[in-house]
Short mmCIF file of C-alpha atoms in Angstrom, two decimals:
data_model
loop_
_atom_site.label_atom_id
_atom_site.label_comp_id
_atom_site.label_asym_id
_atom_site.label_seq_id
_atom_site.Cartn_x
_atom_site.Cartn_y
_atom_site.Cartn_z
CA MET A 1 -3.66 7.76 -9.87
CA ALA A 2 -5.95 4.83 -10.62
CA THR A 3 -7.61 4.77 -14.05
CA TRP A 4 -10.57 2.91 -15.56
CA ALA A 5 -10.17 -0.89 -15.82
CA ASN A 6 -6.79 -0.74 -14.06
CA LEU A 7 -6.55 -4.18 -12.43
CA GLY A 8 -2.94 -3.89 -11.27
CA LEU A 9 -1.24 -1.57 -8.79
CA GLN A 10 -0.64 2.08 -9.64
CA ASP A 11 2.65 3.11 -11.25
CA SER A 12 5.26 3.59 -8.55
CA SER A 13 6.55 7.06 -7.69
CA SER A 14 8.94 6.00 -4.94
CA PRO A 15 11.67 3.33 -4.62
CA LEU A 16 9.63 1.63 -1.90
CA MET A 17 6.53 1.26 -4.07
CA GLU A 18 8.76 -0.07 -6.86
CA GLN A 19 9.95 -2.82 -4.52
CA LEU A 20 6.36 -3.52 -3.41
CA ASN A 21 5.40 -3.91 -7.08
CA PHE A 22 8.24 -6.40 -7.63
CA PHE A 23 7.26 -8.33 -4.49
CA HIS A 24 3.63 -8.45 -5.63
CA ASP A 25 4.64 -9.91 -9.02
CA HIS A 26 7.05 -12.38 -7.36
CA THR A 27 4.36 -13.67 -4.97
CA LEU A 28 1.74 -13.82 -7.72
CA LEU A 29 4.05 -15.99 -9.83
CA ILE A 30 4.53 -18.44 -6.94
CA LEU A 31 0.75 -18.55 -6.32
CA THR A 32 0.08 -19.14 -10.03
CA MET A 33 2.53 -22.07 -10.11
CA ILE A 34 0.96 -23.62 -6.98
CA THR A 35 -2.56 -23.20 -8.40
CA ILE A 36 -1.62 -24.81 -11.73
CA LEU A 37 0.15 -27.73 -10.00
CA VAL A 38 -2.69 -28.42 -7.52
CA GLY A 39 -5.31 -28.02 -10.29
CA TYR A 40 -3.44 -30.48 -12.52
CA ILE A 41 -3.13 -33.06 -9.70
CA MET A 42 -6.82 -32.71 -8.78
CA GLY A 43 -7.80 -33.10 -12.43
CA MET A 44 -5.66 -36.22 -12.76
CA LEU A 45 -7.25 -37.68 -9.60
CA MET A 46 -10.75 -37.17 -11.00
CA PHE A 47 -10.07 -38.73 -14.41
CA ASN A 48 -7.56 -41.41 -13.42
CA SER A 49 -8.96 -44.93 -12.89
CA PHE A 50 -5.73 -46.61 -11.73
CA THR A 51 -5.41 -47.79 -8.11
CA ASN A 52 -2.71 -49.53 -6.09
CA ARG A 53 -4.18 -52.07 -3.67
CA TYR A 54 -0.86 -52.61 -1.88
CA LEU A 55 0.02 -48.93 -1.21
CA LEU A 56 -0.12 -48.41 2.59
CA HIS A 57 2.27 -45.47 3.05
CA GLY A 58 4.77 -43.43 1.06
CA GLN A 59 7.31 -41.76 3.32
CA THR A 60 9.33 -40.26 0.50
CA ILE A 61 6.37 -38.37 -1.01
CA GLU A 62 5.24 -37.26 2.47
CA ILE A 63 8.69 -35.77 3.15
CA ILE A 64 8.58 -34.00 -0.22
CA TRP A 65 5.11 -32.47 0.29
CA THR A 66 6.08 -31.30 3.79
CA VAL A 67 9.49 -29.81 2.93
CA LEU A 68 8.55 -28.25 -0.43
CA PRO A 69 5.83 -25.88 0.94
CA ALA A 70 8.25 -24.81 3.71
CA ILE A 71 10.87 -23.87 1.09
CA ILE A 72 8.23 -22.01 -0.99
CA LEU A 73 7.15 -20.09 2.14
CA MET A 74 10.78 -19.06 2.72
CA PHE A 75 10.90 -17.65 -0.83
CA ILE A 76 7.93 -15.45 0.14
CA ALA A 77 8.97 -14.66 3.72
CA PHE A 78 12.53 -13.36 3.14
CA PRO A 79 11.65 -10.66 0.54
CA SER A 80 8.62 -9.72 2.68
CA LEU A 81 10.72 -9.25 5.85
CA ARG A 82 13.30 -7.23 3.90
CA LEU A 83 10.53 -4.91 2.66
CA LEU A 84 9.04 -4.54 6.14
CA TYR A 85 12.46 -3.52 7.45
CA LEU A 86 12.92 -0.98 4.62
CA MET A 87 9.46 0.51 5.22
CA ASP A 88 10.11 0.98 8.92
CA GLY A 89 13.53 2.65 8.63
CA ILE A 90 13.93 6.41 9.04
CA ASN A 91 16.80 7.80 6.94
CA THR A 92 17.76 11.32 8.12
CA PRO A 93 14.74 13.21 6.73
CA SER A 94 15.26 16.53 4.90
CA ILE A 95 11.75 17.73 5.74
CA THR A 96 9.02 16.79 8.21
CA LEU A 97 5.30 17.01 7.44
CA LYS A 98 2.66 16.56 10.12
CA SER A 99 -0.77 15.41 8.99
CA VAL A 100 -3.78 15.58 11.30
CA GLY A 101 -7.03 13.83 10.40
CA HIS A 102 -10.37 15.46 11.25
CA GLN A 103 -13.97 14.62 10.40
CA TRP A 104 -13.78 15.08 7.38
CA TYR A 105 -10.66 16.90 6.18
CA TRP A 106 -6.89 16.88 6.69
CA SER A 107 -4.78 19.60 8.21
CA TYR A 108 -1.03 19.87 7.62
CA GLU A 109 1.91 21.46 9.43
CA TYR A 110 5.44 21.86 8.09
CA SER A 111 7.35 21.37 11.34
CA ASP A 112 10.62 22.82 9.99
CA PHE A 113 9.01 26.25 9.42
CA LEU A 114 7.30 28.65 11.78
CA ASN A 115 3.52 29.05 11.47
CA LEU A 116 3.20 27.12 8.22
CA GLU A 117 -0.01 25.13 8.56
CA PHE A 118 -3.23 24.84 6.59
CA ASP A 119 -6.41 22.78 6.18
CA SER A 120 -7.07 20.71 3.08
CA TYR A 121 -10.72 20.17 2.06
CA MET A 122 -12.13 18.32 -0.94
CA VAL A 123 -13.29 20.61 -3.76
CA PRO A 124 -17.09 20.16 -4.13
CA THR A 125 -18.26 18.95 -7.56
CA ASN A 126 -20.10 22.22 -8.33
CA GLU A 127 -16.89 24.24 -7.73
CA LEU A 128 -14.60 21.89 -9.65
CA GLU A 129 -12.62 23.22 -12.62
CA THR A 130 -12.89 21.50 -16.01
CA ASN A 131 -9.57 19.67 -15.59
CA GLY A 132 -10.18 18.74 -11.95
CA PHE A 133 -10.76 15.23 -10.63
CA ARG A 134 -14.09 14.65 -8.92
CA LEU A 135 -13.83 13.47 -5.28
CA LEU A 136 -10.00 13.66 -5.50
CA ASP A 137 -9.02 17.32 -5.83
CA VAL A 138 -8.45 19.54 -2.79
CA ASP A 139 -8.35 23.29 -2.24
CA ASN A 140 -4.86 23.25 -0.64
CA ARG A 141 -2.36 20.68 -1.90
CA VAL A 142 0.64 19.38 0.03
CA VAL A 143 3.83 20.51 -1.75
CA LEU A 144 6.86 18.27 -1.19
CA PRO A 145 10.36 18.15 -2.73
CA MET A 146 11.50 15.39 -5.07
CA ASN A 147 14.53 13.15 -4.34
CA ASN A 148 14.53 14.02 -0.65
CA GLN A 149 13.83 11.84 2.34
CA ILE A 150 10.49 12.99 3.79
CA ARG A 151 9.20 12.09 7.23
CA ILE A 152 5.47 12.24 7.86
CA LEU A 153 3.93 12.29 11.32
CA VAL A 154 0.28 11.27 11.34
CA THR A 155 -2.35 11.67 14.05
CA ALA A 156 -6.08 12.43 14.40
CA THR A 157 -8.26 14.59 16.62
CA ASP A 158 -11.52 12.63 16.70
CA VAL A 159 -11.77 9.11 15.22
CA LEU A 160 -9.48 6.70 13.35
CA HIS A 161 -8.38 7.85 9.88
CA SER A 162 -5.74 6.50 7.50
CA TRP A 163 -3.39 8.67 5.43
CA THR A 164 -2.87 6.76 2.17
CA VAL A 165 -1.12 7.54 -1.13
CA PRO A 166 -1.01 4.30 -3.21
CA SER A 167 1.55 5.40 -5.82
CA LEU A 168 4.07 6.17 -3.04
CA GLY A 169 3.38 2.92 -1.19
CA VAL A 170 2.38 4.91 1.90
CA LYS A 171 -0.40 4.02 4.33
CA VAL A 172 -0.43 5.19 7.96
CA ASP A 173 -3.21 4.97 10.51
CA ALA A 174 -4.15 8.29 12.10
CA THR A 175 -5.05 7.47 15.70
CA PRO A 176 -6.25 10.03 18.27
CA GLY A 177 -3.64 10.49 21.03
CA ARG A 178 -0.94 8.68 19.09
CA LEU A 179 1.74 9.91 16.67
CA ASN A 180 2.63 7.49 13.86
CA GLN A 181 5.72 8.05 11.75
CA LEU A 182 6.64 7.05 8.21
CA ASN A 183 9.43 7.76 5.78
CA PHE A 184 9.30 8.03 1.97
CA LEU A 185 11.08 9.49 -1.04
CA ILE A 186 9.39 10.80 -4.20
CA ASN A 187 11.51 9.98 -7.27
CA ARG A 188 9.49 11.70 -10.02
CA PRO A 189 7.50 14.92 -10.28
CA GLY A 190 3.72 14.93 -10.57
CA LEU A 191 0.41 14.98 -8.72
CA PHE A 192 -0.18 12.05 -6.39
CA PHE A 193 -3.68 11.32 -5.16
CA GLY A 194 -4.83 9.38 -2.12
CA GLN A 195 -7.83 9.04 0.15
CA CYS A 196 -8.63 8.23 3.76
CA SER A 197 -8.55 4.43 4.01
CA GLU A 198 -10.17 3.88 7.39
CA ILE A 199 -13.97 4.15 7.69
CA CYS A 200 -14.38 7.30 9.78
CA GLY A 201 -18.04 8.29 9.52
CA ALA A 202 -20.60 9.69 7.09
CA ASN A 203 -18.19 11.66 4.86
CA HIS A 204 -15.33 9.13 4.89
CA SER A 205 -15.30 9.12 1.06
CA PHE A 206 -14.79 12.88 0.89
CA MET A 207 -11.41 13.56 2.48
CA PRO A 208 -8.82 13.10 -0.31
CA ILE A 209 -5.07 13.75 -0.20
CA VAL A 210 -3.14 15.47 -3.00
CA ILE A 211 0.67 15.74 -3.06
CA GLU A 212 2.29 18.05 -5.60
#
C-alpha cells in the first residue's frame, strides 16, 4: 500500500507490476536525458553570442533531428506494446472472481463454487480496530491464492466504477451492461489495498478493495 511521502510506484506484488515498474524507470531515464539535452541547448542559445551570417540551411542536422526522435520513440514504443500484449493475455486461469460495483460498495462472486458470494463494505472509522487502515479496510476481504493465474470479471449495476489494485498493476473499468476481463498472478503473500478509481458519486472515496 502507499505510504507517507512515497513519490514512486508501490512495491510490485505481481510479475506484471514488476514489468510496469521497469518500463516506468526506462521511460523516465529517456525523458531525463531529453530534458537535460534540450535544457543545455536552450541555455547555450541564450548565452552564446556567435552567429553565422552565411548559414542558410543545414540538411545534415535536419536529418539527425528528425531521425533521432523517431528512434527514441521506438525505444519507448516496443516495450510498451509488449506490456500491453502481456496485460491483455488470458493464461488458463485457476480461479475466477467476479466483481460487481455498486453505489458505494463492491460485491464478489467466486464463479467456480456454488453460492459463494458476498458484499464488501468499507469499515467506518468509529468501528475500526486499532491496527486497521482508515478508509481502506473492509468488512469482507477477497481471499485469493498465491502463484496461481486469477481471472477477474468486472461489471457494475448502476454507474461507472473502476476496480483498481496498484501493487498488482490491475485497473479495470466496471461498466453497467458490460463484462470486462483481466488476468493477474500474485507472487507474494500479504494484504493488497485498492480503491475505486472512477468518480462514481458522493461516496466514491469510500469503496475500497482489500485482497488477502
